[in-house]
mmCIF file of C-alpha atoms and ligand atoms in Angstrom:
data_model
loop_
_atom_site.group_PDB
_atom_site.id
_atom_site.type_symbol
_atom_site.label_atom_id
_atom_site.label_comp_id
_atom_site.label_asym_id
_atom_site.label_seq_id
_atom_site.Cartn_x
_atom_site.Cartn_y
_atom_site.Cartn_z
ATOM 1 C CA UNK A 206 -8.988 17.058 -2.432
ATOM 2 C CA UNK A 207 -8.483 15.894 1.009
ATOM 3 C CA UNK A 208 -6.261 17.423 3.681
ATOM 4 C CA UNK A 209 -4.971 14.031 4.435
ATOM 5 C CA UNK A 210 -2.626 13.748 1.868
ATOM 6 C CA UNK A 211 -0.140 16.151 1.096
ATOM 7 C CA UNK A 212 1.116 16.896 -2.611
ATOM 8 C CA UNK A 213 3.893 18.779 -3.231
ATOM 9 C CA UNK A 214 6.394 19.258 -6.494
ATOM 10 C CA UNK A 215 10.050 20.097 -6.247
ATOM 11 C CA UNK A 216 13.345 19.038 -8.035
ATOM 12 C CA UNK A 217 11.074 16.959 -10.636
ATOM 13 C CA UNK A 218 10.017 14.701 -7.884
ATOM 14 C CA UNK A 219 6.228 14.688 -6.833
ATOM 15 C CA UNK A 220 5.896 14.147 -2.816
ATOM 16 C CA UNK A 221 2.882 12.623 -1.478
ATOM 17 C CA UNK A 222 2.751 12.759 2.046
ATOM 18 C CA UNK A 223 -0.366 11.064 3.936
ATOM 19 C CA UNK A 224 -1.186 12.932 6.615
ATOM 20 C CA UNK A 225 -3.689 11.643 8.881
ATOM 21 C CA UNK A 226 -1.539 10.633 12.026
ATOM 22 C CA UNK A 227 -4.288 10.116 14.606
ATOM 23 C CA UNK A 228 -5.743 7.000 12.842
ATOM 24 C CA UNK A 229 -2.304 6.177 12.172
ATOM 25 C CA UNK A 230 -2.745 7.028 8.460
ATOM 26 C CA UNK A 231 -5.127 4.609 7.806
ATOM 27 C CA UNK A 232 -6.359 5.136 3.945
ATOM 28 C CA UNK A 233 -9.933 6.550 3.467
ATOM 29 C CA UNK A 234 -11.652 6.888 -0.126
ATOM 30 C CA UNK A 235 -11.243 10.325 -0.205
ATOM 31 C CA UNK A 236 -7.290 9.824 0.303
ATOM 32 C CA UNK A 237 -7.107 7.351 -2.589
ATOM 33 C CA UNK A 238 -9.237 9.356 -4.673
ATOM 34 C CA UNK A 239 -6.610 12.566 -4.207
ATOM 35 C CA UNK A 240 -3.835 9.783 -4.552
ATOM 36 C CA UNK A 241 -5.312 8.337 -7.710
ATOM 37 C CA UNK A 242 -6.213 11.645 -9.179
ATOM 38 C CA UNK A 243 -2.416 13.336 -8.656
ATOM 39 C CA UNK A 244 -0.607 9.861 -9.542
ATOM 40 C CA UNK A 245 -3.163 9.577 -12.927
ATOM 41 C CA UNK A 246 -2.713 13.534 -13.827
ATOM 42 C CA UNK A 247 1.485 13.089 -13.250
ATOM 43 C CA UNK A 248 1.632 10.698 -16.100
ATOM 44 C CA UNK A 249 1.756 13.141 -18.772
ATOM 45 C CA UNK A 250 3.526 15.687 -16.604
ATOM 46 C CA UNK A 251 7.004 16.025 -17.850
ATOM 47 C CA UNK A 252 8.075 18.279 -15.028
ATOM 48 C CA UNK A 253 7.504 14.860 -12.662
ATOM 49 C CA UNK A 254 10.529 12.294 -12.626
ATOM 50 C CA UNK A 255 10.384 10.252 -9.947
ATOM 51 C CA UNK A 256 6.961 10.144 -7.250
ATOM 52 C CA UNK A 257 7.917 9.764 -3.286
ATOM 53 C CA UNK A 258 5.494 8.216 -0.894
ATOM 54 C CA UNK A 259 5.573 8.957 2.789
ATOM 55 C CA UNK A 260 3.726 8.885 5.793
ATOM 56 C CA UNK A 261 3.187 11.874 8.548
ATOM 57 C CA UNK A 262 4.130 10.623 12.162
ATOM 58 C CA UNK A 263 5.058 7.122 13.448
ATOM 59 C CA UNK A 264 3.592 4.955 10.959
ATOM 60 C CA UNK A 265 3.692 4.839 7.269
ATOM 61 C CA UNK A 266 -0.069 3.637 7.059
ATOM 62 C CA UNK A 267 -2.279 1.080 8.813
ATOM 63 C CA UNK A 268 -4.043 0.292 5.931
ATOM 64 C CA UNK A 269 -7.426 0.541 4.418
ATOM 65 C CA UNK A 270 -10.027 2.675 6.928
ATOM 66 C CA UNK A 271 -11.552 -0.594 8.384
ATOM 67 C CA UNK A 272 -14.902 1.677 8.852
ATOM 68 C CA UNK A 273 -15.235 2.022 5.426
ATOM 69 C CA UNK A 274 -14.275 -1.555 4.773
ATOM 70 C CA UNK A 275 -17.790 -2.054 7.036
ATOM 71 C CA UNK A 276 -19.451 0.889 5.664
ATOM 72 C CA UNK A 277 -18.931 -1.062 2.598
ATOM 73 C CA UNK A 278 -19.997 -4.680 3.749
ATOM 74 C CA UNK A 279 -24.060 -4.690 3.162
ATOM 75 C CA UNK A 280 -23.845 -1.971 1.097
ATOM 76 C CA UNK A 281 -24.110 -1.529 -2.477
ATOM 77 C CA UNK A 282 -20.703 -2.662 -4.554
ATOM 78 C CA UNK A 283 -19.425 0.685 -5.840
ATOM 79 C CA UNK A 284 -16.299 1.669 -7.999
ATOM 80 C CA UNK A 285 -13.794 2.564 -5.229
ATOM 81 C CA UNK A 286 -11.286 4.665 -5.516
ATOM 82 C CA UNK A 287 -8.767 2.187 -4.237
ATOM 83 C CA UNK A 288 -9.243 -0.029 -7.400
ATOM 84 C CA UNK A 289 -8.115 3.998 -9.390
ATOM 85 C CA UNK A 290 -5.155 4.001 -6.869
ATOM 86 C CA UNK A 291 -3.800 0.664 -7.261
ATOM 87 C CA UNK A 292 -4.083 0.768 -11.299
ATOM 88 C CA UNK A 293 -2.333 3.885 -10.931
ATOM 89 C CA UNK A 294 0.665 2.175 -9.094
ATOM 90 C CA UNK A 295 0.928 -0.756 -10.989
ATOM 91 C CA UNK A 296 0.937 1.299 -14.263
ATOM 92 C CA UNK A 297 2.857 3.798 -12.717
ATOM 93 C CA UNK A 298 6.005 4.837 -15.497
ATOM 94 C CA UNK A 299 7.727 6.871 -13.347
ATOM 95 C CA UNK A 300 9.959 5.321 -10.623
ATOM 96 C CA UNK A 301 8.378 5.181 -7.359
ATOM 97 C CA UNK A 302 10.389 5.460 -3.931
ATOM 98 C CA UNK A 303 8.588 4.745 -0.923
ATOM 99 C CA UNK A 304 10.032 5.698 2.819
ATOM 100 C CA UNK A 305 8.673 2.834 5.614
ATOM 101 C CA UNK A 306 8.809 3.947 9.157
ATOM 102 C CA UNK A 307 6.539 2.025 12.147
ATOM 103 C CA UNK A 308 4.343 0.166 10.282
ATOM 104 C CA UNK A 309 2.956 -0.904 7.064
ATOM 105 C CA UNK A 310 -0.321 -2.576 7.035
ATOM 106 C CA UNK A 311 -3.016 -4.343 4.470
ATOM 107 C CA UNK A 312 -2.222 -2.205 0.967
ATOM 108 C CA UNK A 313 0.181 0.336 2.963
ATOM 109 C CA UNK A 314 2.263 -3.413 2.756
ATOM 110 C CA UNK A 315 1.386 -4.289 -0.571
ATOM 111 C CA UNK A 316 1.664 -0.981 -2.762
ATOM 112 C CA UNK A 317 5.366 -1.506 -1.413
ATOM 113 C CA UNK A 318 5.595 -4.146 -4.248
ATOM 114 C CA UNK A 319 4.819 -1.332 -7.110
ATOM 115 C CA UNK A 320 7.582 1.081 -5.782
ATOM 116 C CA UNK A 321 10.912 0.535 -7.195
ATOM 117 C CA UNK A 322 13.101 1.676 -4.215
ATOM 118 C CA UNK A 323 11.633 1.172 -0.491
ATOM 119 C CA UNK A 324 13.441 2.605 2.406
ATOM 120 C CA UNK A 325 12.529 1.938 5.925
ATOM 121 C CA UNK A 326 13.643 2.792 8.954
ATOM 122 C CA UNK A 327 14.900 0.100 11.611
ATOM 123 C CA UNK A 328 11.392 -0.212 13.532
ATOM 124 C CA UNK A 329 9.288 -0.454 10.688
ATOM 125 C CA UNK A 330 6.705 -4.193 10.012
ATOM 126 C CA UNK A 331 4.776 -5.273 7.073
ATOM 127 C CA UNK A 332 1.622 -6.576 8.141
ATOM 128 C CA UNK A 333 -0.661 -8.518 5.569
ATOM 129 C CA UNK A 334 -3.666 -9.145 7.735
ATOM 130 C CA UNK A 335 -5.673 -10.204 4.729
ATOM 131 C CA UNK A 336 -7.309 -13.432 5.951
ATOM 132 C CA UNK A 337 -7.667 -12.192 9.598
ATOM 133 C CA UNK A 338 -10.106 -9.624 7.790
ATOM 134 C CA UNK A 339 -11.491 -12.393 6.077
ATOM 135 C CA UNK A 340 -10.714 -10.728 2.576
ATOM 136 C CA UNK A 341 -7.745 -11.983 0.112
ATOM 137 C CA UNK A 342 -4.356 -10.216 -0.743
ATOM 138 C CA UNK A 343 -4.972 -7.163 -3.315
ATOM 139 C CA UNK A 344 -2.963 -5.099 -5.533
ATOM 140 C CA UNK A 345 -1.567 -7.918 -7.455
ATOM 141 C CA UNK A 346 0.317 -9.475 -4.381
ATOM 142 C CA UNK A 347 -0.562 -12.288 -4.731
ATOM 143 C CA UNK A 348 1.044 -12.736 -7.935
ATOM 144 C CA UNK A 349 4.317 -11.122 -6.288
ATOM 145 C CA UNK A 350 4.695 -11.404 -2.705
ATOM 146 C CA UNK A 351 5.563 -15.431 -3.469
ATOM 147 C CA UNK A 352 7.090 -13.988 -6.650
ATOM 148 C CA UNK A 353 9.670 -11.821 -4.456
ATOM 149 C CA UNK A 354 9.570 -13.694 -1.100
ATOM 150 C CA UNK A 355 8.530 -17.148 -1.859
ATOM 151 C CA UNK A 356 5.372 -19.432 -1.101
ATOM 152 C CA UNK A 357 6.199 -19.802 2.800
ATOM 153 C CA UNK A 358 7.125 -16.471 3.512
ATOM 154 C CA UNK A 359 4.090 -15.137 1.693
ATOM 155 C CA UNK A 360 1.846 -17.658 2.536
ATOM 156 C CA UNK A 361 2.312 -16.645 6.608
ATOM 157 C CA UNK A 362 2.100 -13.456 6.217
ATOM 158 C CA UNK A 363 -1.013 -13.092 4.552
ATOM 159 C CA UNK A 364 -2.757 -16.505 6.147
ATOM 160 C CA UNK A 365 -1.266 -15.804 9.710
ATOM 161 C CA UNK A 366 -0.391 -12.067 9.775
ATOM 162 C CA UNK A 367 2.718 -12.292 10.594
ATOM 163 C CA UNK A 368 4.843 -8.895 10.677
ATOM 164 C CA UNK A 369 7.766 -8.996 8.918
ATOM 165 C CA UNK A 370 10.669 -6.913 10.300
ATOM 166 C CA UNK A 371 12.484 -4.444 8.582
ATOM 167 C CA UNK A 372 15.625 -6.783 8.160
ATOM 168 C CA UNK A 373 13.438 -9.677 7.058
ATOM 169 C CA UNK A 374 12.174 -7.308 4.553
ATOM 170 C CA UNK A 375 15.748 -6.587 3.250
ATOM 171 C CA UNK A 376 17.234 -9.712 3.686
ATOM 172 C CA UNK A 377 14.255 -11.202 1.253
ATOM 173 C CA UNK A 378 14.438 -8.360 -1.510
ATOM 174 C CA UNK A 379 11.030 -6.538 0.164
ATOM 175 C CA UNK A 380 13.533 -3.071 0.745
ATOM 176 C CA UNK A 381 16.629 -1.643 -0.437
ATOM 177 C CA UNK A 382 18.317 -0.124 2.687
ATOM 178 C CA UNK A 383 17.771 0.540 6.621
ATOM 179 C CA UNK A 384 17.919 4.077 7.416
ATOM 180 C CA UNK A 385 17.854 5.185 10.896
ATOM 181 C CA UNK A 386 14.452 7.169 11.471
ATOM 182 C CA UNK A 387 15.884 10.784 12.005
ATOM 183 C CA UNK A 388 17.665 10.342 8.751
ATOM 184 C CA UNK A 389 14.669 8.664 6.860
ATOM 185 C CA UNK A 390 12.330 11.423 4.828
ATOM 186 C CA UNK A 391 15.947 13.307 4.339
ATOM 187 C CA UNK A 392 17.414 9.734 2.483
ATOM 188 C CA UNK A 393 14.329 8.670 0.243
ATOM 189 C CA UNK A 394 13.916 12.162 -0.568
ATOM 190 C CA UNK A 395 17.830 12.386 -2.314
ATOM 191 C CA UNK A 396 17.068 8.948 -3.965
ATOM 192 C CA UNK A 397 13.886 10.408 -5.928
ATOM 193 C CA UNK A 398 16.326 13.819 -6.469
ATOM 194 C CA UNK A 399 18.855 11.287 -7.812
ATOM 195 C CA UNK A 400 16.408 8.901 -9.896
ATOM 196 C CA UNK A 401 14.669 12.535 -11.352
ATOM 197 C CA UNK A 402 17.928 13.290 -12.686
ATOM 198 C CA UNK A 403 18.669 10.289 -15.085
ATOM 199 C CA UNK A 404 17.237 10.559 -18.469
ATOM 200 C CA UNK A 405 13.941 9.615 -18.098
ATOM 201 C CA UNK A 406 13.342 7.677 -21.668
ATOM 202 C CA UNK A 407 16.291 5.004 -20.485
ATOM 203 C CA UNK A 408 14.150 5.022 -16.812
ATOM 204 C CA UNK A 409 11.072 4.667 -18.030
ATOM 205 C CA UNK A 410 11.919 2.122 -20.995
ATOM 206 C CA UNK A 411 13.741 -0.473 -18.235
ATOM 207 C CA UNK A 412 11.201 -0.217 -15.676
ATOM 208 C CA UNK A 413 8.777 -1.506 -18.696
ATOM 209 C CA UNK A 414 10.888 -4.176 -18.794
ATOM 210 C CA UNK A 415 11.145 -5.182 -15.685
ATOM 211 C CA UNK A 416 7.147 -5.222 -15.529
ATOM 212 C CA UNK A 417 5.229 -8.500 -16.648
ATOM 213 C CA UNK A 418 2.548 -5.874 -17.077
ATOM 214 C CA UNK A 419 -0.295 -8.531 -18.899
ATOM 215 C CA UNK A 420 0.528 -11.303 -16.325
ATOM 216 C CA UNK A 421 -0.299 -8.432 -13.256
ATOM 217 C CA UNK A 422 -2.874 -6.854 -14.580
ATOM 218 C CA UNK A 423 -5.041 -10.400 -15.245
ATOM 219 C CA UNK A 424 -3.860 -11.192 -11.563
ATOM 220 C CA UNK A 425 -5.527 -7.613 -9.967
ATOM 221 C CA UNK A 426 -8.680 -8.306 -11.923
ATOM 222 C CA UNK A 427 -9.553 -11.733 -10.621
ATOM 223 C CA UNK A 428 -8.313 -10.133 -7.023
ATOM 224 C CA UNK A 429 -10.781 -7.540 -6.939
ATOM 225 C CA UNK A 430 -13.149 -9.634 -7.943
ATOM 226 C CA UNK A 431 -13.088 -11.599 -5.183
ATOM 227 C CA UNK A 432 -11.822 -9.124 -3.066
ATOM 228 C CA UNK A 433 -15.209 -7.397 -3.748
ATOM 229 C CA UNK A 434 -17.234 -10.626 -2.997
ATOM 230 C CA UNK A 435 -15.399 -11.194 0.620
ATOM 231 C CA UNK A 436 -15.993 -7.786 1.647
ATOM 232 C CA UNK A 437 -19.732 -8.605 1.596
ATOM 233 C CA UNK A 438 -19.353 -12.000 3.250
ATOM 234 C CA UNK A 439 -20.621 -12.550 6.892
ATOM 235 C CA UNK A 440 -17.004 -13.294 7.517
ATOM 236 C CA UNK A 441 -16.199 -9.968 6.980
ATOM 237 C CA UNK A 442 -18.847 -8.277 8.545
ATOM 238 C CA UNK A 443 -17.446 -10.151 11.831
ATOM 239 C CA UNK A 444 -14.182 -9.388 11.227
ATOM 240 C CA UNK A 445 -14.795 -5.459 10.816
ATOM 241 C CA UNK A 446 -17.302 -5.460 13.728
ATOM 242 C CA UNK A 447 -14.776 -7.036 16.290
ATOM 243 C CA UNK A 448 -11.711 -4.563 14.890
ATOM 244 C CA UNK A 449 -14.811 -1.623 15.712
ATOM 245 C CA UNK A 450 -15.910 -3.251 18.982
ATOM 246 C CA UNK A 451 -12.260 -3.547 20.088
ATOM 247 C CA UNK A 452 -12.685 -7.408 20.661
ATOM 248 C CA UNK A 453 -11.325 -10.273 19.004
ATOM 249 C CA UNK A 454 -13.449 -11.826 16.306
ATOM 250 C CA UNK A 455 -15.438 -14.951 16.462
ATOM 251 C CA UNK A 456 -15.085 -17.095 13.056
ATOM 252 C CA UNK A 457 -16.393 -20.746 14.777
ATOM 253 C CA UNK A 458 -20.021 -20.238 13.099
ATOM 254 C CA UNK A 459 -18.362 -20.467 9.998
ATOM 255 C CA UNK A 460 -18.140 -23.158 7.788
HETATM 256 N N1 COA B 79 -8.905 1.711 10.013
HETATM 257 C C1 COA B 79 -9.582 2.564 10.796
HETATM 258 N N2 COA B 79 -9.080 3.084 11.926
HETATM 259 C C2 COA B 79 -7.842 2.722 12.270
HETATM 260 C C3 COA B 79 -7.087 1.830 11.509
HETATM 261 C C4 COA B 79 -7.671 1.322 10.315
HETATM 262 N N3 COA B 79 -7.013 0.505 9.503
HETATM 263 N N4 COA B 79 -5.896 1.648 12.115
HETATM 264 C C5 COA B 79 -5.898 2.407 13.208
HETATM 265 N N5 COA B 79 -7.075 3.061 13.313
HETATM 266 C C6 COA B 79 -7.508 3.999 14.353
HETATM 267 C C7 COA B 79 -7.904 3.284 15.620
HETATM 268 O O1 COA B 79 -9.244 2.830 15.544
HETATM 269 C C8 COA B 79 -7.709 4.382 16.632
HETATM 270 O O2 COA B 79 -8.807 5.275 16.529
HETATM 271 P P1 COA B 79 -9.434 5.951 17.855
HETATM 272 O O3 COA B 79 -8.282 6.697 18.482
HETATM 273 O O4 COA B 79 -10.504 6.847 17.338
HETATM 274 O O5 COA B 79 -9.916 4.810 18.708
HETATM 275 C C9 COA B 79 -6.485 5.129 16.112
HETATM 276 O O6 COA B 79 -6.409 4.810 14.726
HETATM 277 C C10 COA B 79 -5.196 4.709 16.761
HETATM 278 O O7 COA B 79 -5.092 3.295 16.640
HETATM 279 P P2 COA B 79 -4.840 2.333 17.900
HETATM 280 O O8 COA B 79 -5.338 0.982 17.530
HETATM 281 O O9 COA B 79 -5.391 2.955 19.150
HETATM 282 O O10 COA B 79 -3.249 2.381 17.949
HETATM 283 P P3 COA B 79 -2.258 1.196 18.341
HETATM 284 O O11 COA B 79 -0.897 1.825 18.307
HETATM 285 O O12 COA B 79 -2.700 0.505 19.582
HETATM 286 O O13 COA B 79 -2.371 0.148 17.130
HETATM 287 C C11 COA B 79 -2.436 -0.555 14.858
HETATM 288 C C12 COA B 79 -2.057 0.551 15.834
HETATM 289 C C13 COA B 79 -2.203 -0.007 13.457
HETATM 290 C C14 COA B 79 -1.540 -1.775 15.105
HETATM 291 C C15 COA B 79 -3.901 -0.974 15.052
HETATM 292 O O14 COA B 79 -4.691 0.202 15.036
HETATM 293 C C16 COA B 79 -4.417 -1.889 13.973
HETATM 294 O O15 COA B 79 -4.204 -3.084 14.010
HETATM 295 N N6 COA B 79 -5.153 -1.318 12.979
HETATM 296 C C17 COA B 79 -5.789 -2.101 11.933
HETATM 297 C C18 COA B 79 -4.827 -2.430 10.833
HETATM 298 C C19 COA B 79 -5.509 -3.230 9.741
HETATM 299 O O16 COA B 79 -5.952 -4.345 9.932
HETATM 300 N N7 COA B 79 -5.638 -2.589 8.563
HETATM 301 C C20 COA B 79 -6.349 -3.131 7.439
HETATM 302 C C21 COA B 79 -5.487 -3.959 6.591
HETATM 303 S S1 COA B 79 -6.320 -4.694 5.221
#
């Protein structure tokens, strides 16, 4: 259990809060691992009706720890506990509400597409910076970021990184509402208290159907495939080094 994310139960909706503001929540192993474990244990709990994400301080999450990402590229291929987190999301029953504020980055942007109700406040971006990283889109987006958004939208932000405002994101079905920021833990927390209150057979039965579970589940596994084969490319390994070095990355030796 890490001190990084926060889990807390009340009014039949779980909370989990990550907590790790000074690397502006950027997600370590040990983070998905208590993420994965709480989401993975809630199924069966009864006394859970609807799950909450948020983020501590001015940004929901910049992503994946890009020192592990390098820890990672050279090393042996383990089972990370990302891959746990992400099948926990996209399995998830339960509804999922999500509150945005500041940024989004790398799978802080693309767990968004699991959650059922996103809320953000007006300053918040979605960042994909996939190919900048030299890696490819993960957690099944994408199968449905040009599902939701389209093939242009999609295709720029994760081939060009480019952030996508918080009205972009509502105006192309990516969020539900604009909250201001004072108002927004206060707002997604009353739409999980509202969602835990509705009978949670009917919930869980339509979100089922909403879900082309098969179609995603194929999609994540050829994903982290090669997910797992570009973290160990030299591409990578320049693309983590520059983020660590503070410089911008060199990809011209590349063919
Ligand atoms: N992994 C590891 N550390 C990260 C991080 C990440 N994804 N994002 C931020 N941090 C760390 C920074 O290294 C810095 O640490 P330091 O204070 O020890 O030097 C600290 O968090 C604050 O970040 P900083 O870059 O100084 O803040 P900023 O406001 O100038 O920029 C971001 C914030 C999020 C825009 C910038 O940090 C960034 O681009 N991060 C990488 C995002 C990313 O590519 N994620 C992976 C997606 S797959």
């Amino acid at each position: 259990m890490t001190d990084h994310v926060k889990v807390e139960r009340a009014d039949g909706v779980l909370t989990l809060t990550l907590d790790r503001t000074d690397k502006k929540n950027a997600l370590t192993d040990a983070m998905y691992k208590t993420l994965a474990d709480t989401l993975e244990a809630t199924q069966e709990d009864r006394s859970v009706r609807a799950i909450l994400f948020r983020g501590e301080g001015d940004m929901f999450s910049a992503g994946n720890d890009i020192s592990e990402f390098a820890a990672h590229n050279g090393g042996a291929p383990n089972e990370r506990n990302v891959l746990r987190f992400i099948a926990a999301i996209a399995r998830a029953e339960k509804p999922l509400v999500v509150a945005v504020q500041g940024g989004a980055i790398g799978v802080a942007a693309t767990m968004l597409l699991h959650c059922d109700m996103v809320l953000m406040s007006p300053d918040a971006r979605l960042v994909t910076p996939f190919v900048d990283l030299a890696l490819v889109p993960e957690a099944g987006s994408s199968l449905l970021m040009p599902q939701r958004i389209g093939h242009a939208r999609a295709f720029a932000m994760f081939a060009l990184a480019e952030p996508v405002s918080a009205q972009d994101a509502l105006a192309w079905g990516l969020a539900n509402r604009i909250v201001p920021k004072e108002e927004l833990r206060e707002a997604a927390r009353a739409l999980a208290v509202r969602l835990a209150a509705k009978p949670p057979a009917s919930l869980i039965a339509t979100k089922r159907l909403m879900r082309e579970a098969a179609a995603l589940q194929a999609r994540m596994a050829v994903e982290d495939r090669i997910f797992e084969e570009r973290l160990g490319s030299e591409e990578a390994a320049e693309a983590f080094a520059a983020f660590l070095e503070r410089r911008p990355p060199d990809f011209s030796r590349f063919h």
